[in-house]
Amino acid sequence: MNPEVMHRLQFAFTVTFHYLFPQLTMGLALLIVILKTIALRTGDERWDQAARFWGRIFGINFVFGVVTGIPMEFEFGTNWAQFSRMTGGVIGQPLAMEGVFSFFLESAFLGLFLYGEKRLTRTWHWLSSVLVFLGSWLSGFFIIVTDAWMQHPVAYQINARGQFEITSFLGLLTNPWAILQYLHNMCGAVITGAFVMAATGAFYLLEDRLQEYARIYLRVGVTVGILASIAIIFPTGDLHGKYVAHHQPVSIAAMEGLFHTEKGAGLVLMGQPDETTGQIDNPIVVNSVLSFLIYGTTKAEVQGLDAFPRDQWPSTLPLLFYAYHIMAGLGTYFVAVMALAAFLLWRNRLWTSRWMLWALLLSFPLPYIANTAGWMTAEIGRQPWLVYGLLRTGQGFSSTVSASNTLFTLLGFMGLYTLLAILFIVLIYREISRGPGVEAHALTTH
Amino acid sequence: MMGVLWFWLVGCMIVAYVVLDGFDLGTGVLHLFVAHREDERRMVVQSIGPVWDGNEVWLLAGGGTLYFAFPWLYASAFSGFYLPLMIVLWLLVVRGVTLELRNHIDVGVWRALLDGLFAVASLLLTIFLGAALANVIRGVPLQADGYFFLPLWTDWRPGVHPGVLDWYTVLGGLLACTALTLHGALWLSLKTTGEVERRAARLVPVLWTVVLVLTLLSVPATMAVQPATLVNYNRYPVTYLLPLAVLGSLVATLLLHRRGQAFRAFLGSCAYLACMLVGACWGLFPTLLPATTGADRSITLSAAISSPYTLHVGLLWWIFGMLLAILYFTISYTMFCGKVGRVSRHP
């Protein structure tokens, strides 16, 4: 067994599972603030009740996010020791800041938000939801700063011991890659939150119960959903893509399945890249669109994979191609479905359009897939580097931890996380079937 | 100078973690014994529910700080203690989930299962935390490249190639287990009422006696396993006040408990834990991780410290962040101060 592959598999598995939870909590945090703000301004108890329900869903997701997140910080050291030793002075910084600035904030005020409503005034309770939102979004920012430095190292130098150290703290935090990736990523989180909220509303309407709450959820979910679905493509996705094309041209070539450098390169919508023959099987291509998307003109030359030495191609190239296409395809679908729903909402026909409600209900898993595929695109696209252009993945893992030991712990994580997934589904299913507005709800107390 | 400062700042974060998460770990160990009926269990869970997560953040914040201030130590120790750390991670997962979700389950059998898992995970965590500290004091078989890998156990004897568990680290584990359980019992007698409070209070003298015996045992054991811990004490004899403070706070804890001053007794236990940890750090300083394979391979402060710019910038945001954290903790603990009600229902 190859130890590098085992370390990568374990990190990929644990981080993929982990991010199923924060993407919802970050998105929901914003939606809960919206619900609480309307409740505070109108004094309408139903919006408070609606927020309480999502607070419970948030709480369950938060727990799973916390417990699956702790391993992530540890795994930098346990599985990627050589990488940590060389880069700790740089990326240890945002990782520590995440704990100090966001987790303390989030945990303290989530406790108050969930368990302290009776002890707080309405304004303070609203404020606690805002602070939870702030904490969770800050946490996302610090993680993206960490990842962005690995993708696009800035403001660093290499010292006499061969370790990276930062030369500008501000430069690290304002890495353009980080800003673009953050905006793009947060749109993704909001889409997950919005689709889950809209799907829950659709579920209640189709079930013909809890209409009042269902309409609140649909109204908020669809309104926020359409805005975020547009923003994730334009401007954030567009800008981020162009930045990647500029700084990681080989990744873009692999994502798009462009094996040969071309003028007026076409956009491959579908197909299967074949690394040995260097072509796309069963391609569906739109002429010249790729050149236009990257350079704004249909005539521009786009570098293909053949412009780069083979040892710089992203490893597992087909997976990168598929991940990227799944993300982009679903992103397009989100705009379509949310635009339709928003139109029906505007014409006041959404409540009765059962086909639309079914579409919204069945779409809720898709943002999870799109977010996962997006992260796979970013991280596989970075290969074969840990720190782009500077430190190869094969030089970063813990050489003292054998492949056998890593397999042992990977199996452990798989078993444990399977149980967690079952428990999570049961709990969320129960909360949703019970619904908002159920008083004397003894099961959420502490 | 910066190195010395960061050594103690990380030390403070570890103290904060042990003192704060310590009481909810101890509460976890005890809850099956002190709470029998469902309403009693709920009271116990309620006493730590709103705060345990914030307490655990100290572990993450401390780990992150260690990461950027001493990257080599972080890399070497975390990969070397790979297996025990993974087990700790699994236990943290189990503990967090079972604690938070037991109240969402209304089937008695499953809730009993979660309660049991919560207790077992808490118990094992206290043992592993103590064993971890004992491992750092005893030292690890560092290779020439600055890395090592420890098996879980070898021949149960500290030596050049020990395992994570040997008689010395098991002693450390048991000491941490009983000390944190005592800490939890004092927390429960502070926060709960009725039968739960009485049962917790009754356990205090028993646990206290065991903690005292194990603390006294740990002194000669440490001197035998790692004689270098005495160097700093002998150079600055005034620091022998530390072990005295350990004993003093332990005695004060019991006396205050007997007088029914639950809050002060709890503070006494906090002081005991803090003095123990500071005493251990002082014994190590300026070594961060001693090598059993020869002192020249030990990871020292000056070799592992990050660059000056990193540490300067870090200090600025660290101080600011800590002030904020203290503010949040003050708000949160003030809001949930006093005894917890029997079962307060969600609005």
GROMACS .gro file of N, CA, C and O in nm, chain A residues 6-7 9-15 17-18 66-76 78-79 405-421, chain B residues 82-94:
model
  216
    6MET      N    1  -0.293   0.656   0.121
    6MET     CA    2  -0.375   0.632   0.240
    6MET      C    3  -0.397   0.762   0.318
    6MET      O    4  -0.508   0.789   0.365
    7HIS      N    5  -0.291   0.841   0.333
    7HIS     CA    6  -0.308   0.969   0.405
    7HIS      C    7  -0.405   1.060   0.332
    7HIS      O    8  -0.489   1.125   0.393
    9LEU      N    9  -0.645   0.965   0.128
    9LEU     CA   10  -0.781   0.911   0.138
    9LEU      C   11  -0.844   0.945   0.271
    9LEU      O   12  -0.960   0.985   0.279
   10GLN      N   13  -0.766   0.930   0.379
   10GLN     CA   14  -0.825   0.957   0.511
   10GLN      C   15  -0.863   1.104   0.523
   10GLN      O   16  -0.971   1.138   0.571
   11PHE      N   17  -0.773   1.191   0.477
   11PHE     CA   18  -0.805   1.334   0.490
   11PHE      C   19  -0.927   1.367   0.404
   11PHE      O   20  -1.019   1.437   0.446
   12ALA      N   21  -0.927   1.314   0.281
   12ALA     CA   22  -1.039   1.343   0.191
   12ALA      C   23  -1.170   1.291   0.249
   12ALA      O   24  -1.272   1.362   0.248
   13PHE      N   25  -1.167   1.171   0.303
   13PHE     CA   26  -1.291   1.114   0.357
   13PHE      C   27  -1.342   1.196   0.476
   13PHE      O   28  -1.459   1.234   0.483
   14THR      N   29  -1.251   1.226   0.570
   14THR     CA   30  -1.297   1.295   0.691
   14THR      C   31  -1.339   1.438   0.660
   14THR      O   32  -1.436   1.488   0.718
   15VAL      N   33  -1.270   1.504   0.568
   15VAL     CA   34  -1.306   1.644   0.541
   15VAL      C   35  -1.435   1.652   0.458
   15VAL      O   36  -1.516   1.741   0.477
   17PHE      N   37  -1.686   1.436   0.468
   17PHE     CA   38  -1.798   1.410   0.560
   17PHE      C   39  -1.822   1.532   0.649
   17PHE      O   40  -1.934   1.575   0.669
   18HIS      N   41  -1.712   1.589   0.699
   18HIS     CA   42  -1.724   1.706   0.787
   18HIS      C   43  -1.801   1.818   0.719
   18HIS      O   44  -1.892   1.877   0.777
   66VAL      N   45  -1.905   2.014   1.476
   66VAL     CA   46  -1.798   2.028   1.576
   66VAL      C   47  -1.721   1.898   1.591
   66VAL      O   48  -1.599   1.895   1.581
   67VAL      N   49  -1.794   1.789   1.613
   67VAL     CA   50  -1.723   1.665   1.644
   67VAL      C   51  -1.648   1.611   1.523
   67VAL      O   52  -1.544   1.546   1.538
   68THR      N   53  -1.696   1.638   1.402
   68THR     CA   54  -1.620   1.592   1.285
   68THR      C   55  -1.515   1.694   1.244
   68THR      O   56  -1.429   1.665   1.162
   69GLY      N   57  -1.523   1.815   1.303
   69GLY     CA   58  -1.425   1.918   1.268
   69GLY      C   59  -1.298   1.907   1.349
   69GLY      O   60  -1.190   1.938   1.300
   70ILE      N   61  -1.311   1.863   1.474
   70ILE     CA   62  -1.191   1.852   1.560
   70ILE      C   63  -1.085   1.763   1.493
   70ILE      O   64  -0.968   1.799   1.490
   71PRO      N   65  -1.124   1.646   1.436
   71PRO     CA   66  -1.022   1.565   1.370
   71PRO      C   67  -0.947   1.639   1.259
   71PRO      O   68  -0.830   1.612   1.234
   72MET      N   69  -1.014   1.735   1.194
   72MET     CA   70  -0.947   1.802   1.083
   72MET      C   71  -0.823   1.876   1.130
   72MET      O   72  -0.717   1.867   1.070
   73GLU      N   73  -0.837   1.951   1.240
   73GLU     CA   74  -0.721   2.026   1.288
   73GLU      C   75  -0.609   1.931   1.331
   73GLU      O   76  -0.492   1.955   1.306
   74PHE      N   77  -0.649   1.820   1.395
   74PHE     CA   78  -0.548   1.724   1.440
   74PHE      C   79  -0.477   1.658   1.322
   74PHE      O   80  -0.358   1.631   1.327
   75GLU      N   81  -0.550   1.632   1.214
   75GLU     CA   82  -0.492   1.556   1.103
   75GLU      C   83  -0.381   1.631   1.030
   75GLU      O   84  -0.298   1.568   0.965
   76PHE      N   85  -0.380   1.763   1.040
   76PHE     CA   86  -0.265   1.835   0.985
   76PHE      C   87  -0.136   1.781   1.047
   76PHE      O   88  -0.037   1.761   0.980
   78THR      N   89  -0.115   1.488   1.256
   78THR     CA   90  -0.101   1.342   1.261
   78THR      C   91  -0.066   1.284   1.125
   78THR      O   92   0.017   1.196   1.114
   79ASN      N   93  -0.130   1.332   1.019
   79ASN     CA   94  -0.112   1.271   0.887
   79ASN      C   95  -0.021   1.350   0.795
   79ASN      O   96   0.028   1.298   0.697
  405ASN      N   97  -0.117   0.162   0.952
  405ASN     CA   98  -0.179   0.237   1.062
  405ASN      C   99  -0.285   0.334   1.011
  405ASN      O  100  -0.387   0.355   1.075
  406THR      N  101  -0.259   0.394   0.895
  406THR     CA  102  -0.356   0.488   0.841
  406THR      C  103  -0.482   0.416   0.796
  406THR      O  104  -0.593   0.465   0.816
  407LEU      N  105  -0.464   0.297   0.737
  407LEU     CA  106  -0.582   0.220   0.698
  407LEU      C  107  -0.665   0.184   0.821
  407LEU      O  108  -0.788   0.193   0.820
  408PHE      N  109  -0.596   0.146   0.927
  408PHE     CA  110  -0.664   0.113   1.052
  408PHE      C  111  -0.753   0.228   1.098
  408PHE      O  112  -0.871   0.211   1.129
  409THR      N  113  -0.696   0.348   1.099
  409THR     CA  114  -0.776   0.461   1.148
  409THR      C  115  -0.879   0.505   1.045
  409THR      O  116  -0.987   0.550   1.082
  410LEU      N  117  -0.849   0.489   0.915
  410LEU     CA  118  -0.949   0.523   0.813
  410LEU      C  119  -1.072   0.434   0.829
  410LEU      O  120  -1.186   0.482   0.824
  411LEU      N  121  -1.048   0.304   0.850
  411LEU     CA  122  -1.161   0.214   0.871
  411LEU      C  123  -1.239   0.255   0.996
  411LEU      O  124  -1.361   0.251   0.999
  412GLY      N  125  -1.164   0.294   1.100
  412GLY     CA  126  -1.230   0.341   1.222
  412GLY      C  127  -1.320   0.459   1.194
  412GLY      O  128  -1.436   0.464   1.239
  413PHE      N  129  -1.268   0.556   1.120
  413PHE     CA  130  -1.349   0.674   1.088
  413PHE      C  131  -1.471   0.635   1.004
  413PHE      O  132  -1.581   0.685   1.026
  414MET      N  133  -1.451   0.542   0.910
  414MET     CA  134  -1.563   0.503   0.825
  414MET      C  135  -1.674   0.440   0.909
  414MET      O  136  -1.792   0.470   0.892
  415GLY      N  137  -1.634   0.353   1.001
  415GLY     CA  138  -1.735   0.288   1.085
  415GLY      C  139  -1.806   0.389   1.171
  415GLY      O  140  -1.931   0.393   1.177
  416LEU      N  141  -1.729   0.473   1.237
  416LEU     CA  142  -1.787   0.570   1.329
  416LEU      C  143  -1.878   0.667   1.254
  416LEU      O  144  -1.989   0.699   1.299
  417TYR      N  145  -1.833   0.714   1.138
  417TYR     CA  146  -1.911   0.813   1.065
  417TYR      C  147  -2.036   0.751   1.003
  417TYR      O  148  -2.136   0.821   0.981
  418THR      N  149  -2.032   0.621   0.975
  418THR     CA  150  -2.156   0.555   0.929
  418THR      C  151  -2.261   0.563   1.038
  418THR      O  152  -2.377   0.596   1.014
  419LEU      N  153  -2.219   0.532   1.161
  419LEU     CA  154  -2.312   0.541   1.273
  419LEU      C  155  -2.362   0.684   1.290
  419LEU      O  156  -2.481   0.708   1.313
  420LEU      N  157  -2.271   0.780   1.279
  420LEU     CA  158  -2.311   0.920   1.292
  420LEU      C  159  -2.415   0.956   1.186
  420LEU      O  160  -2.514   1.024   1.214
  421ALA      N  161  -2.392   0.908   1.063
  421ALA     CA  162  -2.484   0.943   0.954
  421ALA      C  163  -2.623   0.888   0.983
  421ALA      O  164  -2.724   0.958   0.964
  528TYR      N  165   0.027   0.912   1.695
  528TYR     CA  166  -0.081   0.896   1.599
  528TYR      C  167  -0.197   0.812   1.654
  528TYR      O  168  -0.313   0.857   1.657
  529LEU      N  169  -0.166   0.692   1.699
  529LEU     CA  170  -0.275   0.602   1.740
  529LEU      C  171  -0.354   0.655   1.861
  529LEU      O  172  -0.476   0.661   1.856
  530PRO      N  173  -0.285   0.694   1.970
  530PRO     CA  174  -0.365   0.745   2.083
  530PRO      C  175  -0.444   0.870   2.047
  530PRO      O  176  -0.558   0.886   2.093
  531LEU      N  177  -0.388   0.957   1.961
  531LEU     CA  178  -0.463   1.078   1.924
  531LEU      C  179  -0.588   1.044   1.845
  531LEU      O  180  -0.694   1.104   1.863
  532MET      N  181  -0.577   0.946   1.756
  532MET     CA  182  -0.696   0.905   1.680
  532MET      C  183  -0.803   0.850   1.773
  532MET      O  184  -0.922   0.875   1.756
  533ILE      N  185  -0.758   0.774   1.872
  533ILE     CA  186  -0.854   0.720   1.968
  533ILE      C  187  -0.919   0.835   2.046
  533ILE      O  188  -1.040   0.836   2.069
  534VAL      N  189  -0.838   0.934   2.082
  534VAL     CA  190  -0.893   1.051   2.151
  534VAL      C  191  -0.997   1.120   2.062
  534VAL      O  192  -1.105   1.158   2.108
  535LEU      N  193  -0.965   1.133   1.933
  535LEU     CA  194  -1.060   1.197   1.841
  535LEU      C  195  -1.192   1.120   1.838
  535LEU      O  196  -1.300   1.179   1.844
  536TRP      N  197  -1.184   0.987   1.829
  536TRP     CA  198  -1.307   0.908   1.826
  536TRP      C  199  -1.386   0.927   1.955
  536TRP      O  200  -1.508   0.937   1.954
  537LEU      N  201  -1.313   0.930   2.066
  537LEU     CA  202  -1.382   0.947   2.195
  537LEU      C  203  -1.448   1.085   2.201
  537LEU      O  204  -1.560   1.099   2.252
  538LEU      N  205  -1.379   1.188   2.149
  538LEU     CA  206  -1.438   1.322   2.149
  538LEU      C  207  -1.565   1.324   2.063
  538LEU      O  208  -1.664   1.388   2.098
  539VAL      N  209  -1.561   1.253   1.951
  539VAL     CA  210  -1.679   1.246   1.864
  539VAL      C  211  -1.794   1.181   1.939
  539VAL      O  212  -1.905   1.236   1.947
  540VAL      N  213  -1.766   1.065   1.997
  540VAL     CA  214  -1.871   0.991   2.068
  540VAL      C  215  -1.927   1.074   2.182
  540VAL      O  216  -2.048   1.085   2.201
   0.00000   0.00000   0.00000
